[in-house]
Amino acid sequence: MTQIGTAARVALSRAFRATRQGAFGAGLLSLGLMVCLGGGALAQGSPSLFDARRDGVLPPGAIRPPEDVAGDAAANTPGVGDVVVTPELSFGPAPKTPEMPEVPAQEAATPPADDTATDIPSAAPADAEGVIADMPADAAQDSAPAEAPAPQGAPVTRTLTKRPLPRPQVTPDPVDPEPAAKAPSAKPPRPEGCADPAKSRDADVARNAARIDGAGLCLQETGIREHGRNWRFTRIGAAVPMGPTILLLDDSDDATFDLSLAAATQGAMLIAVETGEARILDGQDPARNFGATPRATASCTGMSPAPSPLFAQGIADLIPQGPILAFAAPDPDLSAARTTDRRRGTLAPGGAADPHSLVLTADLTAQAADLPDLVAALSAQGLNAVHQRLDPPGGCTLLDHAVLTKLGRPLILHAGPSARAQMLDAVVMALRSLK
């Protein structure tokens, strides 16, 4: 009872002091008077809301006594007669709270220090160039957790914001400034009027079909029938040949066909007689089947029957004007180290050691006008040479037919299979030097 009176007096004293601060003080004064009156009532022994429990019934609005609260909460709850001391209220002006400086927008996009905790995003948008772009600054701010506002008067503290690290810049693969220079060149179109090499009946042509098409060469195939034999001729070269004509009369030599085709890709013209990959066709050697008249073939013993004007004309129609090259095996009776009344041999300084490895040419005279220059050009390339004088009516070989009909300068390359490629290159170089 004494404690309640003391509390009432303290409240009245504080209320009187607060009256100087306005209407709020007057309100406190009224509250103090009520406390005093209530305390007096309790001092006189008037029943309270807590006392009603003694009769076993709580009236409406009664406060449950603290012993009904379970656990530790009942022990800490103030009971009847306990004095609760509250901190003294201050009604003066509120203390000024220091303002937090605003973080510039640029700072939000700055990567944190190395020792700052960061969250690396699992994915980031990519731009049109394939470079993974950094996350925008505003997106980084939105992804960070919101900070709770600091209470008034509390010291200002800054919470480290987790910002995503910028994704590493990925450098795109270098682009070749001239991709067309490294790209494989497109196959040139097949010249008009030229046959498809892949569909050729000639096994040599079909084997080299891709090579022929890739070089843009024209393939022409013709044929004749004479004396019961079906002769087929193959012509491969550029539309405008820039080199000599190579005439192949032995269809059984695949290596010679291939090296002759290589020369055709460099400007030569290749003409081959197709005999089914055989040396002889129906008992006749094509290398001894030339001669258009009975007089021209009177001395030929290897031609049956004679003459063969269709064969000779079919070959002549395919050969352009210029030197005509053909291959033959070395002949023991033919040597560049010997000179007779009909043959003159010339050994090249430092040339082939074998005098039977040579280039044979012929004329109707002992000394043709262009012969010295030709022999000199062959010698410069290390080639032995033999010049032969022909007497009419000639014979049934290519050498005879080319000279008698003035088809072109014949050059017969007498060499073994292993030396033919080198000799062919040297002859082509010698002919080029004469232009």
Tab-separated table of C-alpha atoms in Angstrom:
chain	number	residue	atom	x	y	z
A	1	MET	CA	0.000	0.000	0.000
A	2	THR	CA	2.794	2.347	0.866
A	3	GLN	CA	4.527	1.517	-2.445
A	4	ILE	CA	1.420	2.447	-4.487
A	5	GLY	CA	1.159	5.794	-2.748
A	6	THR	CA	4.784	6.487	-3.384
A	7	ALA	CA	4.370	5.725	-7.114
A	8	ALA	CA	1.411	8.035	-7.333
A	9	ARG	CA	3.327	10.867	-5.772
A	10	VAL	CA	6.229	10.347	-8.202
A	11	ALA	CA	3.829	10.429	-11.173
A	12	LEU	CA	2.202	13.638	-9.940
A	13	SER	CA	5.584	15.282	-9.454
A	14	ARG	CA	6.633	14.446	-12.984
A	15	ALA	CA	3.275	15.560	-14.366
A	16	PHE	CA	3.594	18.967	-12.769
A	17	ARG	CA	7.016	19.386	-14.303
A	18	ALA	CA	5.644	18.425	-17.700
A	19	THR	CA	2.886	21.025	-17.639
A	20	ARG	CA	5.437	23.562	-18.734
A	21	GLN	CA	5.853	21.739	-22.043
A	22	GLY	CA	2.283	22.077	-23.289
A	23	ALA	CA	-0.894	20.081	-23.600
A	24	PHE	CA	0.958	16.811	-23.346
A	25	GLY	CA	2.002	17.797	-19.810
A	26	ALA	CA	-1.595	18.530	-18.849
A	27	GLY	CA	-2.553	15.058	-19.984
A	28	LEU	CA	0.083	13.550	-17.750
A	29	LEU	CA	-1.205	15.598	-14.821
A	30	SER	CA	-4.672	14.135	-15.266
A	31	LEU	CA	-3.198	10.633	-15.433
A	32	GLY	CA	-1.363	11.258	-12.184
A	33	LEU	CA	-4.548	12.322	-10.398
A	34	MET	CA	-6.282	9.162	-11.480
A	35	VAL	CA	-3.409	7.054	-10.157
A	36	CYS	CA	-3.618	8.819	-6.813
A	37	LEU	CA	-7.354	8.233	-6.569
A	38	GLY	CA	-6.934	4.590	-7.539
A	39	GLY	CA	-4.226	4.161	-4.959
A	40	GLY	CA	-6.510	5.605	-2.312
A	41	ALA	CA	-9.208	3.190	-3.233
A	42	LEU	CA	-6.820	0.270	-2.969
A	43	ALA	CA	-5.638	1.636	0.416
A	44	GLN	CA	-9.197	1.535	1.716
A	45	GLY	CA	-9.480	-2.187	0.807
A	46	SER	CA	-11.841	-1.967	-2.166
A	47	PRO	CA	-11.961	-5.182	-4.196
A	48	SER	CA	-9.777	-5.342	-7.397
A	49	LEU	CA	-9.900	-7.418	-10.538
A	50	PHE	CA	-7.244	-9.725	-9.087
A	51	ASP	CA	-9.255	-10.179	-5.841
A	52	ALA	CA	-12.220	-11.559	-7.818
A	53	ARG	CA	-10.350	-14.815	-8.374
A	54	ARG	CA	-10.670	-15.606	-4.676
A	55	ASP	CA	-14.365	-16.239	-5.228
A	56	GLY	CA	-13.470	-18.630	-8.091
A	57	VAL	CA	-15.005	-16.501	-10.851
A	58	LEU	CA	-13.282	-13.883	-13.014
A	59	PRO	CA	-15.529	-11.002	-14.039
A	60	PRO	CA	-15.539	-9.788	-17.643
A	61	GLY	CA	-12.367	-7.866	-18.482
A	62	ALA	CA	-10.454	-9.240	-15.511
A	63	ILE	CA	-6.679	-9.690	-15.873
A	64	ARG	CA	-5.404	-13.218	-15.417
A	65	PRO	CA	-2.914	-13.361	-12.561
A	66	PRO	CA	0.704	-13.988	-13.412
A	67	GLU	CA	0.757	-17.480	-11.859
A	68	ASP	CA	-1.527	-18.722	-14.696
A	69	VAL	CA	1.160	-18.005	-17.309
A	70	ALA	CA	3.222	-21.093	-17.989
A	71	GLY	CA	6.988	-21.390	-17.845
A	72	ASP	CA	9.549	-18.709	-17.250
A	73	ALA	CA	7.193	-16.017	-18.517
A	74	ALA	CA	5.224	-16.151	-15.233
A	75	ALA	CA	8.341	-15.589	-13.170
A	76	ASN	CA	9.322	-12.498	-15.164
A	77	THR	CA	5.857	-10.928	-15.232
A	78	PRO	CA	5.359	-8.177	-12.588
A	79	GLY	CA	2.754	-9.116	-9.975
A	80	VAL	CA	0.369	-7.124	-7.801
A	81	GLY	CA	2.184	-4.617	-5.659
A	82	ASP	CA	5.458	-4.732	-7.694
A	83	VAL	CA	6.879	-1.332	-8.586
A	84	VAL	CA	7.896	-1.077	-12.230
A	85	VAL	CA	10.583	1.549	-12.765
A	86	THR	CA	10.484	2.958	-16.266
A	87	PRO	CA	13.242	5.128	-17.825
A	88	GLU	CA	12.702	8.847	-17.587
A	89	LEU	CA	11.049	10.225	-20.702
A	90	SER	CA	12.647	13.131	-22.500
A	91	PHE	CA	10.399	15.541	-24.395
A	92	GLY	CA	13.182	17.698	-25.790
A	93	PRO	CA	14.070	17.960	-29.470
A	94	ALA	CA	15.288	14.702	-31.062
A	95	PRO	CA	19.054	14.428	-31.610
A	96	LYS	CA	20.277	14.876	-35.137
A	97	THR	CA	21.074	11.634	-36.942
A	98	PRO	CA	24.060	11.817	-39.301
A	99	GLU	CA	22.949	11.284	-42.858
A	100	MET	CA	24.375	8.356	-44.806
A	101	PRO	CA	26.246	9.492	-47.915
A	102	GLU	CA	24.641	8.421	-51.164
A	103	VAL	CA	26.545	5.857	-53.186
A	104	PRO	CA	27.143	7.133	-56.748
A	105	ALA	CA	25.727	5.021	-59.561
A	106	GLN	CA	29.203	4.401	-60.906
A	107	GLU	CA	30.372	2.928	-57.601
A	108	ALA	CA	27.682	0.258	-57.784
A	109	ALA	CA	29.194	-1.073	-60.991
A	110	THR	CA	32.759	-1.095	-59.619
A	111	PRO	CA	34.013	-4.633	-58.905
A	112	PRO	CA	34.602	-5.234	-55.153
A	113	ALA	CA	37.987	-5.749	-53.631
A	114	ASP	CA	39.650	-9.134	-53.640
A	115	ASP	CA	38.727	-9.821	-49.995
A	116	THR	CA	35.037	-8.942	-50.511
A	117	ALA	CA	32.528	-11.769	-50.551
A	118	THR	CA	30.979	-12.035	-53.982
A	119	ASP	CA	28.364	-14.109	-55.768
A	120	ILE	CA	29.353	-15.130	-59.297
A	121	PRO	CA	26.239	-15.515	-61.455
A	122	SER	CA	25.861	-18.808	-63.237
A	123	ALA	CA	25.009	-17.168	-66.540
A	124	ALA	CA	25.203	-13.751	-68.131
A	125	PRO	CA	23.720	-12.337	-71.335
A	126	ALA	CA	25.851	-12.409	-74.496
A	127	ASP	CA	25.968	-9.623	-77.047
A	128	ALA	CA	25.718	-9.947	-80.825
A	129	GLU	CA	29.471	-10.454	-81.163
A	130	GLY	CA	29.507	-13.434	-78.817
A	131	VAL	CA	31.258	-11.518	-76.063
A	132	ILE	CA	29.735	-12.235	-72.653
A	133	ALA	CA	28.640	-8.828	-71.393
A	134	ASP	CA	28.999	-7.578	-67.797
A	135	MET	CA	25.871	-7.386	-65.653
A	136	PRO	CA	24.481	-3.779	-65.633
A	137	ALA	CA	24.953	-1.689	-62.483
A	138	ASP	CA	21.214	-1.333	-61.784
A	139	ALA	CA	20.753	-5.097	-62.094
A	140	ALA	CA	23.556	-5.612	-59.587
A	141	GLN	CA	21.832	-3.287	-57.109
A	142	ASP	CA	18.495	-5.040	-57.537
A	143	SER	CA	20.071	-8.434	-56.916
A	144	ALA	CA	21.645	-7.321	-53.598
A	145	PRO	CA	19.578	-7.857	-50.383
A	146	ALA	CA	17.832	-4.745	-49.029
A	147	GLU	CA	19.419	-3.191	-45.947
A	148	ALA	CA	17.204	-2.495	-42.905
A	149	PRO	CA	17.024	1.233	-41.988
A	150	ALA	CA	19.221	2.135	-39.045
A	151	PRO	CA	17.339	3.337	-35.895
A	152	GLN	CA	17.500	6.990	-34.978
A	153	GLY	CA	20.507	7.841	-32.921
A	154	ALA	CA	22.280	4.534	-33.699
A	155	PRO	CA	25.818	4.672	-35.101
A	156	VAL	CA	25.976	4.550	-38.879
A	157	THR	CA	27.246	1.193	-40.177
A	158	ARG	CA	27.562	-0.006	-43.731
A	159	THR	CA	26.805	-3.590	-44.636
A	160	LEU	CA	28.972	-5.109	-47.351
A	161	THR	CA	26.790	-5.619	-50.398
A	162	LYS	CA	27.371	-8.781	-52.404
A	163	ARG	CA	27.839	-7.744	-55.994
A	164	PRO	CA	28.374	-10.144	-58.911
A	165	LEU	CA	31.831	-10.225	-60.390
A	166	PRO	CA	31.955	-9.139	-64.049
A	167	ARG	CA	32.123	-12.052	-66.437
A	168	PRO	CA	35.508	-12.412	-68.145
A	169	GLN	CA	35.728	-10.905	-71.592
A	170	VAL	CA	35.975	-13.719	-74.149
A	171	THR	CA	37.938	-12.749	-77.221
A	172	PRO	CA	36.270	-14.061	-80.392
A	173	ASP	CA	38.250	-16.235	-82.777
A	174	PRO	CA	40.267	-14.193	-85.273
A	175	VAL	CA	38.550	-13.792	-88.600
A	176	ASP	CA	40.626	-14.451	-91.668
A	177	PRO	CA	40.616	-11.170	-93.654
A	178	GLU	CA	40.943	-13.103	-96.902
A	179	PRO	CA	39.058	-16.376	-96.476
A	180	ALA	CA	38.771	-16.773	-100.242
A	181	ALA	CA	42.589	-17.055	-100.527
A	182	LYS	CA	42.639	-20.194	-98.325
A	183	ALA	CA	39.378	-21.715	-99.487
A	184	PRO	CA	39.709	-24.509	-102.032
A	185	SER	CA	39.305	-23.147	-105.542
A	186	ALA	CA	36.088	-24.098	-107.273
A	187	LYS	CA	36.304	-26.544	-110.160
A	188	PRO	CA	36.330	-24.612	-113.438
A	189	PRO	CA	33.367	-25.223	-115.697
A	190	ARG	CA	33.822	-27.862	-118.379
A	191	PRO	CA	34.408	-26.231	-121.779
A	192	GLU	CA	31.474	-26.378	-124.145
A	193	GLY	CA	31.471	-29.387	-126.479
A	194	CYS	CA	33.835	-31.397	-124.249
A	195	ALA	CA	33.076	-34.900	-122.977
A	196	ASP	CA	32.814	-35.995	-119.349
A	197	PRO	CA	36.082	-37.775	-118.429
A	198	ALA	CA	34.333	-39.935	-115.830
A	199	LYS	CA	32.187	-41.515	-118.573
A	200	SER	CA	35.067	-42.261	-120.929
A	201	ARG	CA	35.661	-45.809	-122.226
A	202	ASP	CA	39.409	-45.157	-121.984
A	203	ALA	CA	40.635	-46.527	-118.668
A	204	ASP	CA	43.486	-43.987	-118.552
A	205	VAL	CA	41.058	-41.092	-118.961
A	206	ALA	CA	38.559	-42.417	-116.397
A	207	ARG	CA	41.397	-42.892	-113.888
A	208	ASN	CA	42.419	-39.237	-114.298
A	209	ALA	CA	38.888	-37.782	-114.585
A	210	ALA	CA	39.174	-35.520	-111.533
A	211	ARG	CA	42.595	-34.297	-112.672
A	212	ILE	CA	41.309	-33.432	-116.137
A	213	ASP	CA	38.237	-31.590	-114.853
A	214	GLY	CA	40.238	-29.861	-112.144
A	215	ALA	CA	42.641	-28.405	-114.714
A	216	GLY	CA	39.783	-27.248	-116.956
A	217	LEU	CA	41.023	-29.366	-119.874
A	218	CYS	CA	38.818	-30.367	-122.773
A	219	LEU	CA	38.316	-34.042	-123.588
A	220	GLN	CA	37.449	-35.076	-127.140
A	221	GLU	CA	37.092	-38.675	-128.302
A	222	THR	CA	36.805	-39.734	-131.937
A	223	GLY	CA	37.188	-42.981	-133.851
A	224	ILE	CA	37.417	-44.598	-137.250
A	225	ARG	CA	36.967	-48.082	-138.677
A	226	GLU	CA	39.553	-49.239	-141.154
A	227	HIS	CA	40.550	-52.716	-142.351
A	228	GLY	CA	38.140	-54.260	-139.843
A	229	ARG	CA	39.727	-52.448	-136.896
A	230	ASN	CA	37.988	-49.917	-134.652
A	231	TRP	CA	40.527	-47.227	-133.840
A	232	ARG	CA	39.694	-44.744	-131.084
A	233	PHE	CA	41.578	-41.514	-130.458
A	234	THR	CA	41.627	-39.370	-127.304
A	235	ARG	CA	42.531	-35.671	-127.318
A	236	ILE	CA	43.102	-33.767	-124.031
A	237	GLY	CA	44.266	-30.190	-123.746
A	238	ALA	CA	43.365	-26.555	-123.431
A	239	ALA	CA	41.186	-24.825	-125.995
A	240	VAL	CA	44.277	-22.936	-127.158
A	241	PRO	CA	47.366	-25.131	-126.586
A	242	MET	CA	50.582	-23.301	-125.698
A	243	GLY	CA	53.038	-26.159	-126.127
A	244	PRO	CA	53.964	-29.154	-128.273
A	245	THR	CA	51.761	-32.156	-129.084
A	246	ILE	CA	52.493	-35.417	-127.254
A	247	LEU	CA	51.362	-38.433	-129.289
A	248	LEU	CA	51.031	-41.688	-127.316
A	249	LEU	CA	50.986	-44.800	-129.503
A	250	ASP	CA	51.454	-47.375	-126.703
A	251	ASP	CA	48.285	-47.768	-124.651
A	252	SER	CA	49.858	-50.279	-122.265
A	253	ASP	CA	52.135	-47.693	-120.552
A	254	ASP	CA	50.113	-46.038	-117.773
A	255	ALA	CA	53.067	-44.118	-116.325
A	256	THR	CA	53.805	-42.424	-119.644
A	257	PHE	CA	50.154	-41.429	-120.000
A	258	ASP	CA	50.167	-39.833	-116.540
A	259	LEU	CA	53.330	-37.805	-117.086
A	260	SER	CA	52.041	-36.688	-120.494
A	261	LEU	CA	48.801	-35.553	-118.873
A	262	ALA	CA	50.860	-33.527	-116.402
A	263	ALA	CA	52.474	-31.757	-119.360
A	264	ALA	CA	48.998	-31.107	-120.796
A	265	THR	CA	48.061	-29.213	-117.638
A	266	GLN	CA	51.043	-26.934	-118.413
A	267	GLY	CA	49.949	-26.139	-121.972
A	268	ALA	CA	50.853	-29.208	-124.055
A	269	MET	CA	48.338	-31.173	-126.133
A	270	LEU	CA	47.915	-34.907	-125.436
A	271	ILE	CA	46.699	-37.312	-128.139
A	272	ALA	CA	46.486	-41.010	-127.308
A	273	VAL	CA	45.500	-44.067	-129.344
A	274	GLU	CA	43.091	-46.237	-127.325
A	275	THR	CA	43.722	-49.948	-127.870
A	276	GLY	CA	42.215	-51.420	-124.693
A	277	GLU	CA	45.389	-51.047	-122.605
A	278	ALA	CA	47.272	-53.216	-125.091
A	279	ARG	CA	50.315	-52.633	-127.251
A	280	ILE	CA	48.750	-54.178	-130.385
A	281	LEU	CA	45.223	-53.864	-131.769
A	282	ASP	CA	44.024	-56.810	-133.848
A	283	GLY	CA	47.573	-57.695	-134.895
A	284	GLN	CA	48.619	-54.130	-135.849
A	285	ASP	CA	51.102	-51.905	-134.016
A	286	PRO	CA	49.728	-48.337	-134.149
A	287	ALA	CA	53.307	-46.988	-134.148
A	288	ARG	CA	53.757	-48.554	-137.624
A	289	ASN	CA	50.353	-47.831	-139.119
A	290	PHE	CA	51.109	-44.503	-140.850
A	291	GLY	CA	51.024	-43.960	-144.590
A	292	ALA	CA	48.245	-42.537	-146.715
A	293	THR	CA	49.313	-43.751	-150.168
A	294	PRO	CA	50.611	-47.013	-151.637
A	295	ARG	CA	53.815	-45.241	-152.662
A	296	ALA	CA	54.406	-43.980	-149.089
A	297	THR	CA	53.949	-47.449	-147.642
A	298	ALA	CA	55.732	-49.453	-150.373
A	299	SER	CA	58.697	-50.287	-148.155
A	300	CYS	CA	56.713	-50.942	-144.954
A	301	THR	CA	56.847	-54.516	-143.774
A	302	GLY	CA	55.007	-54.046	-140.474
A	303	MET	CA	51.802	-52.661	-141.921
A	304	SER	CA	48.961	-55.010	-142.897
A	305	PRO	CA	47.265	-54.208	-145.033
A	306	ALA	CA	48.716	-51.030	-146.446
A	307	PRO	CA	48.073	-48.217	-146.749
A	308	SER	CA	45.883	-46.777	-143.910
A	309	PRO	CA	44.778	-43.334	-145.047
A	310	LEU	CA	41.890	-43.099	-142.547
A	311	PHE	CA	44.156	-43.791	-139.609
A	312	ALA	CA	46.765	-41.293	-140.821
A	313	GLN	CA	44.183	-38.621	-141.506
A	314	GLY	CA	42.403	-39.195	-138.196
A	315	ILE	CA	45.645	-38.527	-136.336
A	316	ALA	CA	46.528	-35.518	-138.492
A	317	ASP	CA	43.144	-33.894	-137.845
A	318	LEU	CA	43.815	-33.873	-134.099
A	319	ILE	CA	47.373	-32.488	-134.186
A	320	PRO	CA	47.742	-28.681	-134.150
A	321	GLN	CA	50.656	-27.037	-135.908
A	322	GLY	CA	53.962	-27.381	-134.047
A	323	PRO	CA	56.454	-29.956	-132.774
A	324	ILE	CA	55.181	-33.530	-132.279
A	325	LEU	CA	56.664	-35.593	-129.427
A	326	ALA	CA	56.510	-39.382	-129.162
A	327	PHE	CA	58.204	-41.977	-126.947
A	328	ALA	CA	60.248	-45.001	-127.974
A	329	ALA	CA	62.523	-47.471	-126.273
A	330	PRO	CA	66.307	-47.043	-126.648
A	331	ASP	CA	67.565	-48.548	-129.920
A	332	PRO	CA	70.980	-50.273	-129.930
A	333	ASP	CA	71.467	-49.277	-133.572
A	334	LEU	CA	70.824	-45.620	-132.777
A	335	SER	CA	73.578	-43.741	-130.893
A	336	ALA	CA	74.423	-40.081	-130.372
A	337	ALA	CA	78.108	-41.057	-130.322
A	338	ARG	CA	78.110	-42.140	-133.993
A	339	THR	CA	77.761	-40.209	-137.234
A	340	THR	CA	77.043	-41.745	-140.678
A	341	ASP	CA	76.072	-40.406	-144.090
A	342	ARG	CA	72.421	-40.421	-143.096
A	343	ARG	CA	72.648	-39.750	-139.320
A	344	ARG	CA	74.551	-37.179	-137.311
A	345	GLY	CA	74.855	-37.661	-133.574
A	346	THR	CA	75.542	-34.897	-131.012
A	347	LEU	CA	76.552	-35.648	-127.441
A	348	ALA	CA	75.562	-32.956	-124.943
A	349	PRO	CA	78.427	-31.717	-122.702
A	350	GLY	CA	77.763	-33.230	-119.285
A	351	GLY	CA	74.624	-34.880	-120.640
A	352	ALA	CA	73.347	-38.420	-120.314
A	353	ALA	CA	76.095	-41.012	-120.041
A	354	ASP	CA	74.134	-43.446	-122.188
A	355	PRO	CA	74.515	-42.384	-125.858
A	356	HIS	CA	71.391	-44.400	-126.698
A	357	SER	CA	69.308	-42.062	-124.550
A	358	LEU	CA	68.623	-39.346	-127.095
A	359	VAL	CA	66.155	-37.206	-129.031
A	360	LEU	CA	65.722	-38.238	-132.691
A	361	THR	CA	64.534	-35.836	-135.381
A	362	ALA	CA	64.506	-36.019	-139.213
A	363	ASP	CA	64.299	-33.944	-142.382
A	364	LEU	CA	64.372	-34.539	-146.131
A	365	THR	CA	67.735	-32.779	-146.246
A	366	ALA	CA	70.966	-33.290	-144.409
A	367	GLN	CA	70.849	-29.820	-142.861
A	368	ALA	CA	67.485	-28.165	-142.111
A	369	ALA	CA	67.395	-24.437	-141.473
A	370	ASP	CA	66.254	-24.748	-137.875
A	371	LEU	CA	68.370	-27.786	-137.027
A	372	PRO	CA	71.430	-26.028	-135.530
A	373	ASP	CA	69.317	-23.996	-133.126
A	374	LEU	CA	67.300	-27.047	-132.130
A	375	VAL	CA	70.383	-29.185	-131.437
A	376	ALA	CA	71.956	-26.359	-129.462
A	377	ALA	CA	68.794	-25.946	-127.342
A	378	LEU	CA	68.689	-29.694	-126.637
A	379	SER	CA	72.372	-29.749	-125.711
A	380	ALA	CA	71.822	-26.833	-123.322
A	381	GLN	CA	69.313	-29.008	-121.460
A	382	GLY	CA	71.759	-31.926	-121.304
A	383	LEU	CA	70.065	-33.970	-124.039
A	384	ASN	CA	71.832	-36.011	-126.675
A	385	ALA	CA	70.496	-35.593	-130.214
A	386	VAL	CA	70.514	-37.479	-133.517
A	387	HIS	CA	69.450	-35.943	-136.821
A	388	GLN	CA	68.388	-38.308	-139.613
A	389	ARG	CA	68.044	-37.558	-143.328
A	390	LEU	CA	65.049	-39.238	-144.948
A	391	ASP	CA	64.904	-40.482	-148.514
A	392	PRO	CA	61.542	-40.701	-150.277
A	393	PRO	CA	59.240	-42.475	-150.383
A	394	GLY	CA	59.751	-42.843	-146.613
A	395	GLY	CA	58.116	-45.428	-144.399
A	396	CYS	CA	55.112	-46.158	-142.188
A	397	THR	CA	56.386	-44.666	-138.908
A	398	LEU	CA	55.353	-41.362	-137.350
A	399	LEU	CA	58.788	-39.921	-138.133
A	400	ASP	CA	58.370	-40.706	-141.821
A	401	HIS	CA	54.769	-39.552	-142.059
A	402	ALA	CA	55.333	-36.242	-140.247
A	403	VAL	CA	58.294	-35.303	-142.473
A	404	LEU	CA	56.777	-36.418	-145.806
A	405	THR	CA	53.416	-34.711	-145.160
A	406	LYS	CA	54.985	-31.752	-143.347
A	407	LEU	CA	52.704	-32.407	-140.431
A	408	GLY	CA	55.171	-30.883	-137.980
A	409	ARG	CA	58.672	-31.215	-136.503
A	410	PRO	CA	58.892	-34.813	-135.169
A	411	LEU	CA	60.873	-35.439	-131.966
A	412	ILE	CA	61.128	-39.072	-130.852
A	413	LEU	CA	62.266	-39.435	-127.225
A	414	HIS	CA	64.325	-42.636	-126.923
A	415	ALA	CA	64.520	-43.319	-123.186
A	416	GLY	CA	63.703	-45.957	-120.623
A	417	PRO	CA	60.561	-45.687	-118.486
A	418	SER	CA	62.431	-44.217	-115.505
A	419	ALA	CA	64.088	-41.469	-117.581
A	420	ARG	CA	61.068	-40.358	-119.625
A	421	ALA	CA	59.671	-37.788	-117.212
A	422	GLN	CA	63.003	-35.961	-116.899
A	423	MET	CA	63.601	-36.078	-120.654
A	424	LEU	CA	60.111	-34.753	-121.405
A	425	ASP	CA	60.598	-31.771	-119.098
A	426	ALA	CA	63.983	-30.995	-120.677
A	427	VAL	CA	62.591	-31.144	-124.227
A	428	VAL	CA	59.706	-28.807	-123.333
A	429	MET	CA	62.205	-26.342	-121.804
A	430	ALA	CA	64.401	-26.508	-124.912
A	431	LEU	CA	61.441	-25.785	-127.213
A	432	ARG	CA	60.391	-22.836	-125.087
A	433	SER	CA	63.861	-21.355	-125.348
A	434	LEU	CA	63.535	-21.268	-129.140
A	435	LYS	CA	60.501	-18.939	-129.107
